[in-house]
Amino acid sequence: MSSLLYGAITRRRLAAPSTASLAYASEPATQAAKSVRQAAPTAGQVQDEPGKAQGGQESLPLEQVGRWQDAVAALVPAEVLALHGVAMSYGSTTTGSGGDSVTRITYPHQMMVVYLVLMVLAAGLYLLSVKEVSGWQNWVRAAIPVGAFVAWTMIQPNTAFDAFPFGFSSFGRVMTGLFLAVGLGILANAMAKKADQT
């Protein structure tokens, strides 16, 4: 969902608390997330280090986390997902084909900068759409799309997150992203209830 739209909905909701609950993962946003999500690759395609594909015995049932990818992507501004896709198309290379393909970040340092800018943009798009940014609730709401972007890039294989040399195993990376996604869902729900009570 666009953060500008999200901010406008939140503003209307705060003005009329009796309206129906804000759908953080609306049907159109979920459909858009599904169109953005790539097909889940095999374990050999998941990268543990920048520019280096994972090799060996580790295998994750990545197709089972597809619904988590969709759910958390629905919290990310559509503009950020689109720009991320452009960055990956220009800043990465894929070798091989089918189950043997490997994606590598071509410019890891530049991709790190792009990743951080996209995080700032995710929050900024929301903050631009609200009238007041002084309240702590708006800052928390602005952090939700940022966290969702980080979680999505951890769960989704072959993203700008691969540019960072964190040394996660594919299991650790996906599970960290999933736990972050659950926490964001709880936070988004709590903020929705808070908006209803205001």
Short mmCIF file of C-alpha atoms in Angstrom, two decimals:
data_model
loop_
_atom_site.label_atom_id
_atom_site.label_comp_id
_atom_site.label_asym_id
_atom_site.label_seq_id
_atom_site.Cartn_x
_atom_site.Cartn_y
_atom_site.Cartn_z
CA MET A 1 0.00 0.00 0.00
CA SER A 2 1.26 3.48 -0.78
CA SER A 3 2.38 5.28 2.37
CA LEU A 4 0.67 8.43 1.14
CA LEU A 5 -2.61 6.52 0.97
CA TYR A 6 -1.88 4.89 4.33
CA GLY A 7 -1.31 8.31 5.91
CA ALA A 8 -4.52 9.70 4.42
CA ILE A 9 -6.51 6.73 5.73
CA THR A 10 -4.98 7.10 9.20
CA ARG A 11 -5.76 10.82 9.21
CA ARG A 12 -9.40 10.13 8.31
CA ARG A 13 -9.60 7.37 10.86
CA LEU A 14 -8.34 9.59 13.66
CA ALA A 15 -10.90 12.20 12.64
CA ALA A 16 -13.71 9.62 12.65
CA PRO A 17 -12.84 6.86 15.14
CA SER A 18 -16.17 5.11 14.65
CA THR A 19 -15.23 3.98 11.16
CA ALA A 20 -14.23 0.41 10.39
CA SER A 21 -10.76 -0.77 11.33
CA LEU A 22 -7.90 0.18 9.05
CA ALA A 23 -6.87 -2.76 6.91
CA TYR A 24 -3.09 -2.77 7.10
CA ALA A 25 -2.93 -5.60 4.58
CA SER A 26 -5.78 -4.68 2.28
CA GLU A 27 -6.83 -6.92 -0.58
CA PRO A 28 -5.39 -4.63 -3.31
CA ALA A 29 -2.11 -4.35 -1.40
CA THR A 30 -1.96 -8.12 -0.96
CA GLN A 31 -2.52 -8.62 -4.68
CA ALA A 32 0.21 -6.09 -5.46
CA ALA A 33 2.57 -7.89 -3.08
CA LYS A 34 1.87 -11.18 -4.83
CA SER A 35 2.77 -9.65 -8.16
CA VAL A 36 6.06 -8.32 -6.72
CA ARG A 37 7.07 -11.55 -5.00
CA GLN A 38 9.38 -13.72 -7.05
CA ALA A 39 9.14 -17.47 -7.29
CA ALA A 40 10.90 -19.08 -4.34
CA PRO A 41 14.29 -20.41 -5.44
CA THR A 42 16.07 -23.51 -4.31
CA ALA A 43 18.47 -23.40 -1.38
CA GLY A 44 21.40 -23.03 -3.79
CA GLN A 45 20.08 -19.67 -4.93
CA VAL A 46 19.89 -18.08 -1.48
CA GLN A 47 22.92 -15.99 -0.62
CA ASP A 48 24.54 -15.99 2.78
CA GLU A 49 27.25 -13.45 1.91
CA PRO A 50 27.37 -10.61 -0.60
CA GLY A 51 28.39 -11.92 -3.98
CA LYS A 52 28.65 -15.48 -2.74
CA ALA A 53 25.90 -18.02 -3.16
CA GLN A 54 25.15 -20.57 -0.52
CA GLY A 55 26.35 -24.00 -1.39
CA GLY A 56 26.01 -27.24 0.47
CA GLN A 57 23.44 -29.25 2.30
CA GLU A 58 21.24 -26.62 3.93
CA SER A 59 17.73 -26.52 2.55
CA LEU A 60 14.73 -24.44 3.53
CA PRO A 61 11.11 -24.98 2.47
CA LEU A 62 11.03 -21.43 1.08
CA GLU A 63 7.77 -22.04 -0.76
CA GLN A 64 6.08 -22.30 2.67
CA VAL A 65 7.06 -18.75 3.60
CA GLY A 66 5.44 -17.26 0.50
CA ARG A 67 2.38 -16.16 2.44
CA TRP A 68 4.62 -14.38 4.94
CA GLN A 69 6.33 -12.59 2.07
CA ASP A 70 2.95 -11.42 0.80
CA ALA A 71 1.71 -10.35 4.25
CA VAL A 72 4.77 -8.29 5.13
CA ALA A 73 5.09 -6.82 1.62
CA ALA A 74 1.57 -5.42 2.04
CA LEU A 75 2.96 -3.19 4.82
CA VAL A 76 5.75 -1.85 2.58
CA PRO A 77 4.99 1.23 0.46
CA ALA A 78 4.45 0.27 -3.18
CA GLU A 79 6.92 2.99 -4.20
CA VAL A 80 9.67 1.37 -2.12
CA LEU A 81 9.01 -2.08 -3.59
CA ALA A 82 9.11 -0.66 -7.11
CA LEU A 83 12.38 1.20 -6.52
CA HIS A 84 13.88 -1.90 -4.92
CA GLY A 85 12.99 -3.87 -8.02
CA VAL A 86 14.70 -1.29 -10.23
CA ALA A 87 17.80 -1.32 -8.01
CA MET A 88 18.02 -5.10 -8.14
CA SER A 89 17.59 -5.17 -11.92
CA TYR A 90 20.53 -2.80 -12.38
CA GLY A 91 22.67 -3.74 -9.39
CA SER A 92 22.71 -7.54 -9.57
CA THR A 93 23.55 -10.25 -12.05
CA THR A 94 22.10 -13.72 -12.39
CA THR A 95 24.15 -16.58 -13.79
CA GLY A 96 22.89 -20.00 -14.74
CA SER A 97 19.30 -20.93 -15.37
CA GLY A 98 16.44 -22.67 -13.64
CA GLY A 99 17.32 -24.29 -10.31
CA ASP A 100 21.03 -23.69 -10.90
CA SER A 101 20.82 -19.89 -11.21
CA VAL A 102 22.69 -17.70 -8.74
CA THR A 103 22.07 -13.98 -8.19
CA ARG A 104 24.97 -11.79 -7.05
CA ILE A 105 25.00 -8.15 -6.00
CA THR A 106 27.24 -6.39 -8.53
CA TYR A 107 27.77 -3.19 -6.54
CA PRO A 108 27.46 -4.12 -2.85
CA HIS A 109 28.50 -0.75 -1.38
CA GLN A 110 26.15 1.23 -3.60
CA MET A 111 23.38 -1.29 -2.89
CA MET A 112 23.85 -0.75 0.86
CA VAL A 113 23.31 2.99 0.33
CA VAL A 114 20.23 2.32 -1.80
CA TYR A 115 18.87 -0.01 0.91
CA LEU A 116 19.29 2.64 3.63
CA VAL A 117 17.70 5.31 1.42
CA LEU A 118 14.73 3.02 0.78
CA MET A 119 14.32 2.57 4.55
CA VAL A 120 14.26 6.35 5.04
CA LEU A 121 11.85 6.70 2.10
CA ALA A 122 9.49 4.11 3.61
CA ALA A 123 9.15 6.25 6.76
CA GLY A 124 9.26 9.57 4.92
CA LEU A 125 6.35 8.75 2.61
CA TYR A 126 4.14 8.13 5.63
CA LEU A 127 5.31 11.20 7.54
CA LEU A 128 4.67 13.42 4.50
CA SER A 129 1.06 12.32 4.44
CA VAL A 130 0.15 13.20 8.03
CA LYS A 131 -0.60 16.69 9.29
CA GLU A 132 1.30 16.40 12.56
CA VAL A 133 4.47 14.40 13.11
CA SER A 134 5.00 15.53 16.69
CA GLY A 135 3.03 12.74 18.33
CA TRP A 136 4.86 9.55 19.27
CA GLN A 137 2.15 7.45 17.63
CA ASN A 138 2.98 8.85 14.20
CA TRP A 139 6.65 8.00 14.67
CA VAL A 140 5.73 4.43 15.64
CA ARG A 141 3.42 4.14 12.62
CA ALA A 142 6.21 5.46 10.40
CA ALA A 143 8.53 2.75 11.74
CA ILE A 144 6.13 -0.02 10.68
CA PRO A 145 6.80 0.25 6.92
CA VAL A 146 10.55 0.48 7.60
CA GLY A 147 10.50 -2.71 9.67
CA ALA A 148 8.27 -4.38 7.09
CA PHE A 149 10.76 -3.55 4.33
CA VAL A 150 13.61 -5.04 6.35
CA ALA A 151 11.56 -8.15 7.17
CA TRP A 152 10.51 -8.57 3.53
CA THR A 153 14.08 -8.32 2.25
CA MET A 154 15.15 -10.93 4.82
CA ILE A 155 12.37 -13.38 3.95
CA GLN A 156 12.49 -12.79 0.20
CA PRO A 157 15.57 -14.33 -1.47
CA ASN A 158 17.82 -12.26 -3.71
CA THR A 159 17.19 -8.77 -2.37
CA ALA A 160 19.31 -5.73 -1.51
CA PHE A 161 19.71 -7.22 1.98
CA ASP A 162 22.31 -9.53 0.41
CA ALA A 163 24.66 -6.56 0.07
CA PHE A 164 25.25 -6.49 3.84
CA PRO A 165 27.89 -8.89 5.22
CA PHE A 166 25.86 -9.99 8.25
CA GLY A 167 26.85 -13.63 7.90
CA PHE A 168 23.34 -15.01 8.44
CA SER A 169 22.68 -18.58 7.46
CA SER A 170 19.64 -18.83 5.20
CA PHE A 171 17.74 -20.40 8.11
CA GLY A 172 18.72 -17.62 10.53
CA ARG A 173 17.92 -14.95 7.99
CA VAL A 174 14.45 -16.25 7.14
CA MET A 175 13.52 -16.97 10.76
CA THR A 176 14.69 -13.53 11.91
CA GLY A 177 12.57 -11.99 9.16
CA LEU A 178 9.57 -14.09 10.16
CA PHE A 179 9.82 -13.14 13.83
CA LEU A 180 10.15 -9.49 12.82
CA ALA A 181 7.06 -9.87 10.62
CA VAL A 182 5.05 -11.30 13.54
CA GLY A 183 6.15 -8.45 15.79
CA LEU A 184 5.19 -5.89 13.17
CA GLY A 185 1.76 -7.49 12.80
CA ILE A 186 1.20 -7.20 16.55
CA LEU A 187 2.42 -3.59 16.55
CA ALA A 188 0.26 -2.64 13.55
CA ASN A 189 -2.80 -4.17 15.23
CA ALA A 190 -2.07 -2.32 18.48
CA MET A 191 -1.68 0.99 16.64
CA ALA A 192 -4.94 0.38 14.78
CA LYS A 193 -6.77 -0.12 18.09
CA LYS A 194 -5.07 2.99 19.48
CA ALA A 195 -6.34 5.00 16.51
CA ASP A 196 -9.87 3.72 17.16
CA GLN A 197 -9.69 4.90 20.79
CA THR A 198 -8.42 8.38 19.91
#
